C-alpha cells in the first residue's frame, strides 16, 4: 500500500539541491555557476570551465596553470588497460568501448572505491577528466585499425585530443586553429546541463556509494540513447536519409504523423520551450566552420537550414515549441572536423564527463545525500496462489 506522486519522466520532481547549472527553459537561459553560457563559450577555455564547474569559481591564472598541470599528469592509460581495449571486436561501437573501459578504471585505481575520502574523490575526478579523451581517441583508433597514440601534454586539451585522433606514428597532425576553437566551444556547450538523464543516472548510481568510474560508466550508458546524447549521430543519419532539399516537406509530414515513429532528430527539448541557447551559439560557429574548413559538407548544412526554416514556421512545431537543439548542429561541425558519425556521442560524453564528476562531487559532499530510491504505483495482479506446473 502507499500513495505516491506519479511523475513519469520526472517532469515535476526536483531530485536534489544543486549550485552548478541554472536553466530557465521558458526564457532560453543557461548559466554555469551564474555565468551565461554564451560568455563562457566565446571567452573561456574548456579546462577553465571545467575548473569553474568543479570548484564553483573561475580560476586565477595560477590556479588554472596548476589545474592544467594536474590534468595532464593523468592523461596516460595503464598498458594493461590498453590490452583490455584491444580485446574489443574491431567494429565495436566506440560508445560501447568507452562505457566498458571507463567502468574498468576502478579496477586500476582501487583507492577510488573509498568514496568517503575527499582527497581520493578529487583525484578520481581529475583522472576521469584526463583519461576520457585518451580512451575516446583510443576507441576511434581501435575502430579504424590504427595504433593508439600517446597523449601530448604540451598541447591544449582539445588540440591534444585531435592529435590522438588524427596523428599516426609516422604522421604528425597539426590541428587548425579554427578546429581547436570549434572543439573548445562544443566541449563547453556540452559540459553540463543540470539533471538530464545521464547526470541523474550518475547521481543515482553514486547515491549508493558506488565508485566514480562505475557511476560515470552508467552515465555514458544513459547518454548513448537517441533521445539524449545519441541525437547528434541520429541527426546526421536523418540528414543522409532525407538526402535532398526537395525531400524536406515529405519528412516534415512524416514527423507530424502520429502513426509514423519518425521524429525530427535534433528538434525539441524537455526543458527548453524557447530556443535552446546553446543552439544559437553553435549555429554561428557551424556557419564559420563550413565556410572556412576544406572538405566541409555544405550540401548537408543547406539541407539542415532548409529543415530548420520549414519547421520553425510549421504550426505543428510552433504549437509544441519544438526548436532545433544543440545537437542539431554539433554533428555537422564534427563532420566538418573529420570526426566520424559513430564518434559524435563519444564527443558529447567526453565534454559531459566534467559535468558528471562535478555533480558527483557535489552530491558526495552534500550531507542531505541519501540513496535514491523512487517508488512505484503497482499495477500487477492481486495476491494469488501458486499452481503446480501439471495443473497450468
Ligand atoms: N519531432 C516530431 N515531434 C516531436 C518531436 C520531434 N523531434 N519532439 C517532440 N515531438 C512532439 C511529440 O510527438 C509530442 O506531440 P503530442 O503532444 O502531439 O503528443 C510533443 O511534441 C511533446 O513531445 P514529448 O515527447 O512529450 O516531449 P519530451 O519532453 O518527452 O521529449 C525529447 C523531449 C528531446 C526527447 C523529444 O523532443 C525528442 O525525441 N526529440 C528528438 C531527439 C533529440 O533531438 N534529442 C536531443 C535532446 S538535446 C540533447 C540532450 O540534452 O541530450
Coordinates of C-alpha atoms and ligand atoms in Angstrom, one line a residue:
X1 CA 0.0 0.0 0.0
X2 CA 1.0 3.6 -0.1
X3 CA 0.2 6.7 -2.2
X4 CA 3.0 8.2 -4.2
X5 CA 3.1 11.0 -6.7
X6 CA 3.1 9.6 -10.2
X7 CA 5.6 11.6 -12.2
X8 CA 6.8 9.6 -15.2
X9 CA 9.9 11.1 -16.8
X10 CA 10.3 13.3 -13.6
X11 CA 8.5 16.2 -15.2
X12 CA 7.8 17.8 -11.8
X13 CA 10.2 16.3 -9.4
X14 CA 13.4 18.0 -8.1
X15 CA 15.8 15.2 -7.1
X16 CA 18.4 17.4 -5.4
X17 CA 19.8 20.8 -4.5
X18 CA 22.5 21.9 -6.9
X19 CA 24.6 25.1 -7.3
X20 CA 26.2 24.1 -10.6
X21 CA 23.9 24.9 -13.5
X22 CA 20.8 27.0 -13.9
X23 CA 18.4 26.7 -16.7
X24 CA 15.3 28.8 -17.5
X25 CA 13.6 26.8 -20.2
X26 CA 11.0 29.4 -20.9
X27 CA 13.5 32.2 -21.4
X28 CA 16.2 30.1 -23.0
X29 CA 18.8 30.9 -20.3
X30 CA 21.7 28.6 -19.3
X31 CA 24.2 29.6 -16.6
X32 CA 27.2 27.7 -15.3
X33 CA 27.8 28.8 -11.7
X34 CA 26.0 32.0 -12.6
X35 CA 27.9 32.8 -15.8
X36 CA 26.0 32.9 -19.0
X37 CA 26.8 30.1 -21.4
X38 CA 27.5 32.5 -24.4
X39 CA 30.2 34.4 -22.4
X40 CA 31.9 31.2 -21.3
X41 CA 31.7 29.6 -24.8
X42 CA 33.2 32.5 -26.5
X43 CA 35.8 33.7 -23.9
X44 CA 36.9 30.8 -21.8
X45 CA 38.9 27.6 -22.4
X46 CA 37.4 24.2 -21.7
X47 CA 39.6 23.5 -18.7
X48 CA 38.8 26.9 -17.3
X49 CA 35.1 26.0 -17.5
X50 CA 35.9 22.5 -16.0
X51 CA 37.6 24.2 -13.0
X52 CA 34.5 26.5 -12.6
X53 CA 32.1 23.6 -12.6
X54 CA 34.2 21.6 -10.2
X55 CA 35.3 24.3 -7.8
X56 CA 32.5 26.9 -8.0
X57 CA 34.7 29.8 -9.1
X58 CA 36.7 30.8 -12.1
X59 CA 40.4 30.1 -11.6
X60 CA 43.1 32.7 -11.2
X61 CA 45.9 32.4 -13.8
X62 CA 48.0 30.4 -11.3
X63 CA 45.1 28.1 -10.3
X64 CA 44.4 27.4 -14.0
X65 CA 48.0 26.6 -14.7
X66 CA 48.1 24.2 -11.7
X67 CA 44.8 22.6 -12.7
X68 CA 46.1 22.1 -16.3
X69 CA 49.3 20.5 -14.9
X70 CA 47.3 18.1 -12.7
X71 CA 45.0 17.1 -15.5
X72 CA 47.9 16.5 -17.9
X73 CA 49.7 14.2 -15.3
X74 CA 46.7 11.8 -15.6
X75 CA 46.3 11.6 -19.4
X76 CA 48.1 8.3 -19.9
X77 CA 46.5 4.9 -19.8
X78 CA 47.9 1.9 -18.0
X79 CA 49.3 -0.6 -20.6
X80 CA 47.0 -3.3 -19.3
X81 CA 44.1 -1.1 -19.9
X82 CA 45.2 -0.8 -23.5
X83 CA 45.3 -4.6 -23.7
X84 CA 41.7 -4.7 -22.3
X85 CA 40.7 -2.2 -25.0
X86 CA 42.4 -4.3 -27.7
X87 CA 40.1 -7.2 -26.8
X88 CA 37.0 -5.4 -28.2
X89 CA 35.9 -6.6 -31.6
X90 CA 37.3 -4.4 -34.4
X91 CA 33.9 -3.0 -35.3
X92 CA 32.6 -2.4 -31.8
X93 CA 30.8 0.9 -31.4
X94 CA 33.1 3.5 -29.7
X95 CA 30.4 4.2 -27.2
X96 CA 30.4 0.5 -26.2
X97 CA 34.2 0.7 -25.8
X98 CA 34.1 3.9 -23.8
X99 CA 31.4 2.6 -21.5
X100 CA 33.4 -0.6 -20.8
X101 CA 36.8 0.9 -20.5
X102 CA 35.7 3.8 -18.2
X103 CA 34.0 1.3 -16.0
X104 CA 37.2 -0.7 -15.8
X105 CA 39.2 2.2 -14.4
X106 CA 38.0 1.3 -10.9
X107 CA 40.0 -2.0 -11.3
X108 CA 43.2 0.1 -11.8
X109 CA 42.6 2.7 -9.1
X110 CA 41.5 0.8 -6.0
X111 CA 41.6 3.8 -3.7
X112 CA 38.8 5.3 -5.7
X113 CA 36.5 2.8 -4.1
X114 CA 36.9 4.8 -0.9
X115 CA 34.4 7.4 -1.8
X116 CA 34.3 8.8 1.7
X117 CA 37.8 10.3 1.3
X118 CA 37.6 13.7 -0.2
X119 CA 41.2 13.5 -1.5
X120 CA 40.5 10.3 -3.5
X121 CA 37.3 11.8 -4.7
X122 CA 39.2 14.7 -6.2
X123 CA 41.9 12.5 -7.7
X124 CA 39.2 10.3 -9.3
X125 CA 37.6 13.4 -10.8
X126 CA 40.9 14.6 -12.2
X127 CA 41.6 11.1 -13.6
X128 CA 38.3 11.0 -15.4
X129 CA 38.6 14.4 -17.0
X130 CA 42.1 13.5 -18.1
X131 CA 41.6 9.9 -19.3
X132 CA 38.3 10.0 -21.0
X133 CA 39.7 11.9 -24.1
X134 CA 42.6 9.3 -24.3
X135 CA 40.1 6.4 -24.1
X136 CA 37.8 8.1 -26.6
X137 CA 40.5 8.6 -29.1
X138 CA 41.8 5.1 -28.5
X139 CA 38.3 3.7 -29.2
X140 CA 38.4 5.5 -32.5
X141 CA 41.9 4.2 -33.4
X142 CA 40.7 0.7 -32.5
X143 CA 37.8 1.1 -34.8
X144 CA 39.9 2.2 -37.8
X145 CA 42.7 -0.2 -37.1
X146 CA 45.4 2.3 -36.3
X147 CA 47.8 2.2 -33.4
X148 CA 46.8 4.1 -30.3
X149 CA 48.6 7.5 -30.0
X150 CA 50.1 8.7 -26.7
X151 CA 48.7 12.0 -25.4
X152 CA 50.8 15.0 -26.0
X153 CA 50.9 17.0 -22.8
X154 CA 52.4 20.1 -24.4
X155 CA 49.2 20.7 -26.3
X156 CA 45.9 22.2 -25.0
X157 CA 43.1 19.8 -24.1
X158 CA 41.2 20.0 -27.5
X159 CA 44.4 20.0 -29.6
X160 CA 45.7 17.0 -27.7
X161 CA 42.5 15.2 -28.4
X162 CA 42.7 16.0 -32.2
X163 CA 46.4 14.8 -32.1
X164 CA 45.4 11.5 -30.5
X165 CA 42.6 11.1 -33.1
X166 CA 44.4 12.0 -36.3
X167 CA 48.2 11.7 -35.8
X168 CA 49.8 8.3 -36.5
X169 CA 53.3 7.1 -35.5
X170 CA 54.6 8.2 -38.9
X171 CA 52.5 11.4 -39.5
X172 CA 52.1 14.4 -37.2
X173 CA 48.9 16.2 -37.1
X174 CA 48.8 20.0 -36.7
X175 CA 45.2 20.9 -35.8
X176 CA 43.9 24.0 -37.5
X177 CA 43.2 26.8 -35.0
X178 CA 39.6 27.0 -36.1
X179 CA 39.1 23.3 -35.5
X180 CA 40.5 23.6 -32.0
X181 CA 38.4 26.7 -31.4
X182 CA 35.2 24.9 -32.5
X183 CA 36.0 21.9 -30.4
X184 CA 36.6 24.1 -27.3
X185 CA 33.3 25.7 -27.9
X186 CA 31.4 22.4 -28.4
X187 CA 33.0 21.0 -25.3
X188 CA 32.0 24.0 -23.2
X189 CA 28.4 23.9 -24.5
X190 CA 28.1 20.2 -23.6
X191 CA 29.9 20.3 -20.3
X192 CA 26.8 20.4 -18.1
X193 CA 23.1 20.6 -18.3
X194 CA 21.8 20.0 -14.7
X195 CA 19.7 17.0 -14.0
X196 CA 19.5 15.4 -17.5
X197 CA 19.1 11.6 -17.8
X198 CA 22.8 10.8 -17.8
X199 CA 23.6 13.2 -14.9
X200 CA 20.7 11.9 -12.9
X201 CA 22.0 8.4 -13.7
X202 CA 25.4 9.3 -12.3
X203 CA 23.8 10.7 -9.2
X204 CA 21.5 7.7 -8.7
X205 CA 24.4 5.3 -9.1
X206 CA 26.6 7.4 -6.8
X207 CA 23.9 7.7 -4.2
X208 CA 24.6 4.1 -3.2
X209 CA 28.3 4.9 -2.6
X210 CA 29.4 3.3 -5.8
X211 CA 32.9 4.4 -7.1
X212 CA 33.0 7.3 -9.6
X213 CA 34.3 5.3 -12.5
X214 CA 31.3 2.9 -12.3
X215 CA 29.0 5.9 -11.9
X216 CA 30.4 7.7 -15.0
X217 CA 30.2 4.4 -17.0
X218 CA 26.5 4.3 -16.0
X219 CA 26.2 7.9 -17.2
X220 CA 27.8 7.0 -20.5
X221 CA 25.3 4.2 -21.0
X222 CA 22.4 6.6 -20.4
X223 CA 23.8 9.2 -22.7
X224 CA 24.0 6.7 -25.6
X225 CA 20.3 6.7 -26.3
X226 CA 19.0 8.6 -29.3
X227 CA 16.6 10.7 -27.2
X228 CA 19.7 12.0 -25.3
X229 CA 23.3 12.1 -26.5
X230 CA 22.7 9.8 -29.4
X231 CA 20.7 12.6 -31.0
X232 CA 23.7 14.2 -32.7
X233 CA 24.5 10.9 -34.5
X234 CA 20.8 10.5 -35.3
X235 CA 20.7 14.0 -36.9
X236 CA 23.3 13.1 -39.4
X237 CA 21.7 9.8 -40.1
X238 CA 18.4 11.7 -40.7
X239 CA 20.1 14.2 -43.0
X240 CA 21.5 11.5 -45.1
X241 CA 18.2 9.7 -45.1
X242 CA 16.4 12.9 -46.4
X243 CA 19.2 13.2 -48.9
X244 CA 18.0 16.3 -50.8
X245 CA 16.3 19.6 -50.0
X246 CA 13.3 18.6 -52.2
X247 CA 12.5 15.8 -49.8
X248 CA 12.3 18.0 -46.7
X249 CA 8.5 18.6 -46.9
X250 CA 7.9 14.9 -47.1
X251 CA 9.9 14.3 -43.9
X252 CA 8.2 17.2 -42.1
X253 CA 4.9 15.4 -42.8
X254 CA 6.3 12.1 -41.5
X255 CA 7.5 13.8 -38.3
X256 CA 3.9 15.2 -37.7
X257 CA 2.2 11.8 -38.5
X258 CA 1.4 10.2 -35.1
X259 CA 1.3 6.8 -36.8
X260 CA 4.8 7.2 -38.0
X261 CA 7.6 6.7 -35.5
X262 CA 9.9 9.2 -37.4
X263 CA 10.8 12.3 -35.4
X264 CA 12.9 15.2 -36.5
X265 CA 16.1 14.5 -34.7
X266 CA 17.7 17.5 -33.1
X267 CA 14.3 19.2 -32.5
X268 CA 12.6 19.6 -29.2
X269 CA 13.8 19.6 -25.7
X270 CA 12.3 18.6 -22.4
X271 CA 13.3 21.8 -20.7
X272 CA 13.8 24.5 -23.4
X273 CA 10.4 25.6 -24.6
X274 CA 12.1 28.6 -26.2
X275 CA 15.2 28.5 -28.4
X276 CA 18.0 26.3 -27.0
X277 CA 20.6 29.0 -26.1
X278 CA 23.4 26.5 -27.0
X279 CA 21.9 26.1 -30.5
X280 CA 22.1 29.8 -31.0
X281 CA 25.8 29.9 -30.4
X282 CA 26.6 26.7 -32.2
X283 CA 24.7 27.8 -35.3
X284 CA 27.0 30.7 -35.9
X285 CA 30.1 28.6 -35.4
X286 CA 28.6 26.0 -37.7
X287 CA 28.4 28.7 -40.5
X288 CA 32.0 29.8 -39.8
X289 CA 33.4 26.2 -39.8
X290 CA 31.6 25.3 -43.0
X291 CA 32.9 28.5 -44.7
X292 CA 36.5 28.1 -43.7
X293 CA 37.2 24.4 -43.4
X294 CA 38.2 22.5 -46.5
X295 CA 36.1 19.4 -47.1
X296 CA 33.2 20.6 -45.1
X297 CA 29.9 19.1 -46.2
X298 CA 27.9 22.2 -47.1
X299 CA 25.1 20.5 -49.1
X300 CA 24.3 18.8 -45.8
X301 CA 24.2 22.1 -44.0
X302 CA 22.0 23.6 -46.7
X303 CA 19.6 20.7 -46.0
X304 CA 19.8 21.3 -42.3
X305 CA 19.0 25.0 -42.8
X306 CA 16.0 24.2 -45.0
X307 CA 14.7 21.8 -42.4
X308 CA 15.1 24.4 -39.7
X309 CA 13.4 27.1 -41.7
X310 CA 10.4 25.0 -42.6
X311 CA 10.0 23.5 -39.1
X312 CA 10.3 27.0 -37.4
X313 CA 7.2 28.1 -39.4
X314 CA 5.2 25.0 -39.3
X315 CA 2.1 25.1 -37.0
X316 CA 2.8 21.6 -35.5
X317 CA 6.3 22.6 -34.4
X318 CA 5.4 26.1 -33.3
X319 CA 2.4 24.9 -31.2
X320 CA 4.6 22.3 -29.4
X321 CA 7.5 24.7 -29.1
X322 CA 9.9 22.4 -30.9
X323 CA 13.1 24.3 -31.8
X324 CA 16.4 23.0 -33.0
X325 CA 18.5 21.9 -30.0
X326 CA 22.3 21.9 -29.6
X327 CA 22.6 18.5 -31.3
X328 CA 21.0 19.7 -34.4
X329 CA 24.3 21.5 -35.3
X330 CA 27.0 19.7 -33.3
X331 CA 27.1 16.7 -35.7
X332 CA 27.5 18.9 -38.7
X333 CA 30.5 20.6 -37.1
X334 CA 32.1 17.3 -36.0
X335 CA 31.7 16.0 -39.6
X336 CA 33.5 19.1 -40.9
X337 CA 36.3 18.4 -38.5
X338 CA 36.7 14.9 -39.9
X339 CA 35.2 13.1 -36.9
X340 CA 33.1 10.2 -37.9
X341 CA 29.4 9.8 -37.0
X342 CA 29.9 6.9 -34.6
X343 CA 32.1 9.2 -32.5
X344 CA 29.6 12.0 -32.0
X345 CA 28.1 10.7 -28.8
X346 CA 31.6 9.9 -27.6
X347 CA 32.4 13.6 -28.1
X348 CA 29.4 14.5 -26.0
X349 CA 30.4 12.1 -23.3
X350 CA 33.9 13.5 -23.2
X351 CA 32.6 17.0 -22.5
X352 CA 29.9 15.9 -20.2
X353 CA 32.3 14.0 -18.0
X354 CA 33.2 17.3 -16.5
X355 CA 29.5 17.8 -15.5
X356 CA 29.1 14.3 -14.3
X357 CA 32.1 14.5 -12.0
X358 CA 31.1 17.9 -10.7
X359 CA 27.6 16.6 -9.8
X360 CA 29.1 13.5 -8.2
X361 CA 31.5 15.6 -6.1
X362 CA 28.7 18.0 -5.1
X363 CA 26.4 15.1 -4.2
X364 CA 29.1 13.3 -2.2
X365 CA 29.8 16.4 0.0
X366 CA 26.1 17.1 0.5
X367 CA 25.0 16.0 4.0
X368 CA 21.4 15.5 2.7
X369 CA 22.6 12.8 0.2
X370 CA 20.8 9.5 0.7
X371 CA 20.3 6.6 -1.5
X372 CA 18.0 7.4 -4.4
X373 CA 15.0 5.1 -4.2
X374 CA 12.0 6.0 -6.3
X375 CA 8.7 4.3 -5.5
X376 CA 6.1 3.0 -8.0
X377 CA 2.4 2.6 -8.4
X378 CA 1.9 -1.2 -8.6
X379 CA -0.5 -2.3 -11.3
X380 CA 0.1 -6.1 -11.4
X381 CA -2.1 -9.0 -10.3
X382 CA -3.6 -9.3 -6.7
X383 CA -2.1 -11.9 -4.5
X384 CA -2.7 -15.4 -5.8
X385 CA -1.7 -19.0 -5.1
X386 CA 1.0 -21.0 -6.8
X387 CA -0.4 -23.6 -9.2
X388 CA 1.7 -26.7 -9.8
X389 CA 3.0 -26.9 -13.4
X390 CA 1.0 -30.0 -14.2
X391 CA -2.2 -28.1 -13.5
X392 CA -1.5 -25.0 -15.6
Ligands
LIG1 N1 9.7 15.5 -34.0 C1 8.4 15.5 -34.0 N2 7.5 15.6 -33.0 C2 8.1 15.8 -31.8 C3 9.5 15.9 -31.6 C4 10.3 15.7 -32.7 N3 11.6 15.8 -32.6 N4 9.8 16.1 -30.3 C5 8.6 16.1 -29.7 N5 7.6 16.0 -30.6 C6 6.1 16.0 -30.2 C7 5.6 14.8 -29.6 O1 5.2 13.8 -30.5 C8 4.5 15.3 -28.7 O2 3.4 15.6 -29.5 P1 1.9 15.4 -28.9 O3 1.8 16.4 -27.8 O4 1.0 15.7 -30.1 O5 1.8 14.0 -28.5 C9 5.0 16.7 -28.2 O6 5.9 17.1 -29.3 C10 5.8 16.7 -26.9 O7 6.8 15.7 -27.0 P2 7.3 14.7 -25.9 O8 8.0 13.5 -26.5 O9 6.2 14.6 -24.9 O10 8.4 15.7 -25.2 P3 9.6 15.2 -24.2 O11 9.9 16.4 -23.4 O12 9.2 13.9 -23.5 O13 10.8 14.8 -25.2 C11 12.7 15.0 -26.5 C12 11.9 15.7 -25.4 C13 14.0 15.8 -26.6 C14 13.1 13.6 -26.1 C15 11.9 15.0 -27.8 O14 11.7 16.3 -28.2 C16 12.7 14.2 -28.9 O15 12.6 13.0 -29.1 N6 13.5 15.0 -29.8 C17 14.3 14.3 -30.8 C18 15.6 13.8 -30.2 C19 16.6 14.8 -29.8 O16 16.9 15.7 -30.5 N7 17.1 14.7 -28.5 C20 18.2 15.6 -28.1 C21 17.8 16.4 -26.9 S1 19.0 17.7 -26.6 C22 20.5 16.9 -26.1 C23 20.4 16.4 -24.7 O17 20.4 17.2 -23.8 O18 20.5 15.2 -24.6

